[in-house]
Short mmCIF file of the C-alpha atoms (twelve columns), coordinates in Angstrom:
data_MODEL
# 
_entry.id   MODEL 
# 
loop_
_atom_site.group_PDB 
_atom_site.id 
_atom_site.type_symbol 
_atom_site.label_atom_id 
_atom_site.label_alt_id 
_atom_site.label_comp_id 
_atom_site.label_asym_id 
_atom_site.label_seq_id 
_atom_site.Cartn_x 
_atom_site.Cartn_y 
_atom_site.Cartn_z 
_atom_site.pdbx_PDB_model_num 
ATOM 1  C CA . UNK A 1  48.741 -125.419 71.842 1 
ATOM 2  C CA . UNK A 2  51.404 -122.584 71.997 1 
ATOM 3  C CA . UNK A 3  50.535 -119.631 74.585 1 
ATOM 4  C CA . UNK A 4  50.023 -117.001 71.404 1 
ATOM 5  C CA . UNK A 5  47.297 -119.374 69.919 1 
ATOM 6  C CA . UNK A 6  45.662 -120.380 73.439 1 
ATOM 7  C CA . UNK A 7  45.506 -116.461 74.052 1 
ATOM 8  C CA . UNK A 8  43.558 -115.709 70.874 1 
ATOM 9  C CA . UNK A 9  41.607 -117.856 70.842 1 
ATOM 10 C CA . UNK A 10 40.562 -116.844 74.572 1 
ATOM 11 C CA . UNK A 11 40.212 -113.562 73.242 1 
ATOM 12 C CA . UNK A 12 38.536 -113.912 69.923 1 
ATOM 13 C CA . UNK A 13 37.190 -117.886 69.709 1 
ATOM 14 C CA . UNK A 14 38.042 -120.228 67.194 1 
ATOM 15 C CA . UNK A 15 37.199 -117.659 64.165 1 
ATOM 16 C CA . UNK A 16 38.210 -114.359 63.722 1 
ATOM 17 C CA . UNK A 17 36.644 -111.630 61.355 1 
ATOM 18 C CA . UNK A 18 37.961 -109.150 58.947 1 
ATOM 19 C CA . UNK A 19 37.676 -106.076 61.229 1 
ATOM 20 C CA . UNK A 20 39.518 -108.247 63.984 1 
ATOM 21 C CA . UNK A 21 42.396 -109.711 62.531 1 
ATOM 22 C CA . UNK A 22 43.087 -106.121 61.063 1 
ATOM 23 C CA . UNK A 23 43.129 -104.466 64.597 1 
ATOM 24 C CA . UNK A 24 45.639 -107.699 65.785 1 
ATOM 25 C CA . UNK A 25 47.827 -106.638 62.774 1 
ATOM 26 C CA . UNK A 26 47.401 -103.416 63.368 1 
ATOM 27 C CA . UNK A 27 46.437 -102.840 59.212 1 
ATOM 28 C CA . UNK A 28 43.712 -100.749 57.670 1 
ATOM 29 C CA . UNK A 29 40.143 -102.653 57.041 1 
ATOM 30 C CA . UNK A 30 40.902 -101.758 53.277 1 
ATOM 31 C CA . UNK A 31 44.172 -102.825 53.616 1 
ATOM 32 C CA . UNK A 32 43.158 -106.343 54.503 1 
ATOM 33 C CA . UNK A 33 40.670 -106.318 51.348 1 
ATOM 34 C CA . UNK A 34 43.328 -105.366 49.035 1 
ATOM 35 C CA . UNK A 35 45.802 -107.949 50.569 1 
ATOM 36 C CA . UNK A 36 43.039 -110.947 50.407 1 
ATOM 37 C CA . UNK A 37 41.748 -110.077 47.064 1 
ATOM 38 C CA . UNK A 38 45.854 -109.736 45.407 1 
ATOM 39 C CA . UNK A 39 46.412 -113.139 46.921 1 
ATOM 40 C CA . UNK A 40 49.155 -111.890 49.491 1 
ATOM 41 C CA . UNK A 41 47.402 -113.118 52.760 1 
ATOM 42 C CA . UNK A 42 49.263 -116.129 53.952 1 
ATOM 43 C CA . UNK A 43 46.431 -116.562 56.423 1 
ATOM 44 C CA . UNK A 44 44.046 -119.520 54.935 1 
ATOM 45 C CA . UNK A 45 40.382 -117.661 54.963 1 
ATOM 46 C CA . UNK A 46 36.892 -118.626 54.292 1 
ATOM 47 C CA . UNK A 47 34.186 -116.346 52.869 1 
ATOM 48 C CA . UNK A 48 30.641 -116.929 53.838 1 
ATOM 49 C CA . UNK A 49 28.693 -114.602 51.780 1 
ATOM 50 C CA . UNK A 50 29.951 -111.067 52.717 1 
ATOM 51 C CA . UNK A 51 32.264 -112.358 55.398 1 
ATOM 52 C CA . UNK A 52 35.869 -113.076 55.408 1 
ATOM 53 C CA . UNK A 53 36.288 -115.614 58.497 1 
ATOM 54 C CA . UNK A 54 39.850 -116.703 59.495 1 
ATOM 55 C CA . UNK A 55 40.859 -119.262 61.653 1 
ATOM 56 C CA . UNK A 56 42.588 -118.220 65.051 1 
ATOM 57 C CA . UNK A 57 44.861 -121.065 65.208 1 
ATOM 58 C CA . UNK A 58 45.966 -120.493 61.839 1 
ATOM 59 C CA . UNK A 59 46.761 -116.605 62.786 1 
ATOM 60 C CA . UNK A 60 48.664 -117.469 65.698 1 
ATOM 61 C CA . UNK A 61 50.464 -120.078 63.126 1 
ATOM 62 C CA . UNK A 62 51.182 -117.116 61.190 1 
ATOM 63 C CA . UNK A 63 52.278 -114.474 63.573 1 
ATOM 64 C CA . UNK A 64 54.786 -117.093 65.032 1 
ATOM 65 C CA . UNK A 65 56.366 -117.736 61.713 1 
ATOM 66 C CA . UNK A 66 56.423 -114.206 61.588 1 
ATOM 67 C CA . UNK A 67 58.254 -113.922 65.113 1 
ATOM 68 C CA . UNK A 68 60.441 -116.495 64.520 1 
ATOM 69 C CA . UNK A 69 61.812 -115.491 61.107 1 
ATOM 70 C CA . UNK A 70 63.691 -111.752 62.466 1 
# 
């Protein structure tokens, strides 16, 4: 487990929602709507009902990429 992915998921559990993964990324709620529903999220998601529910090791997995790739 990297140190990014063992600090989220400290911080948020094994699932993070909609309005949290927004704040990490520092987006607009609407933003992250409009990204998930255009099929440019790179972050695998579930929805349960309402809810958009996104696994933390799978964010960190992203954000490193992310890091990495500048």
């Amino acid at each position: 487990m990297s140190s990014m992915e063992a600090m989220l998921v400290e911080e948020y559990g094994h699932f993070m929602d909609i309005d949290e993964l927004a704040s990490l990324l520092k987006i607009k709620r609407q933003s992250m709507y409009l990204n998930i529903y255009h099929g440019r999220l790179d972050i695998p998601h579930a929805k349960l009902g309402k809810k958009y529910l996104f696994p933390t090791t799978q964010v960190a997995s992203f954000l490193e990429d992310r890091i990495n790739a500048v």
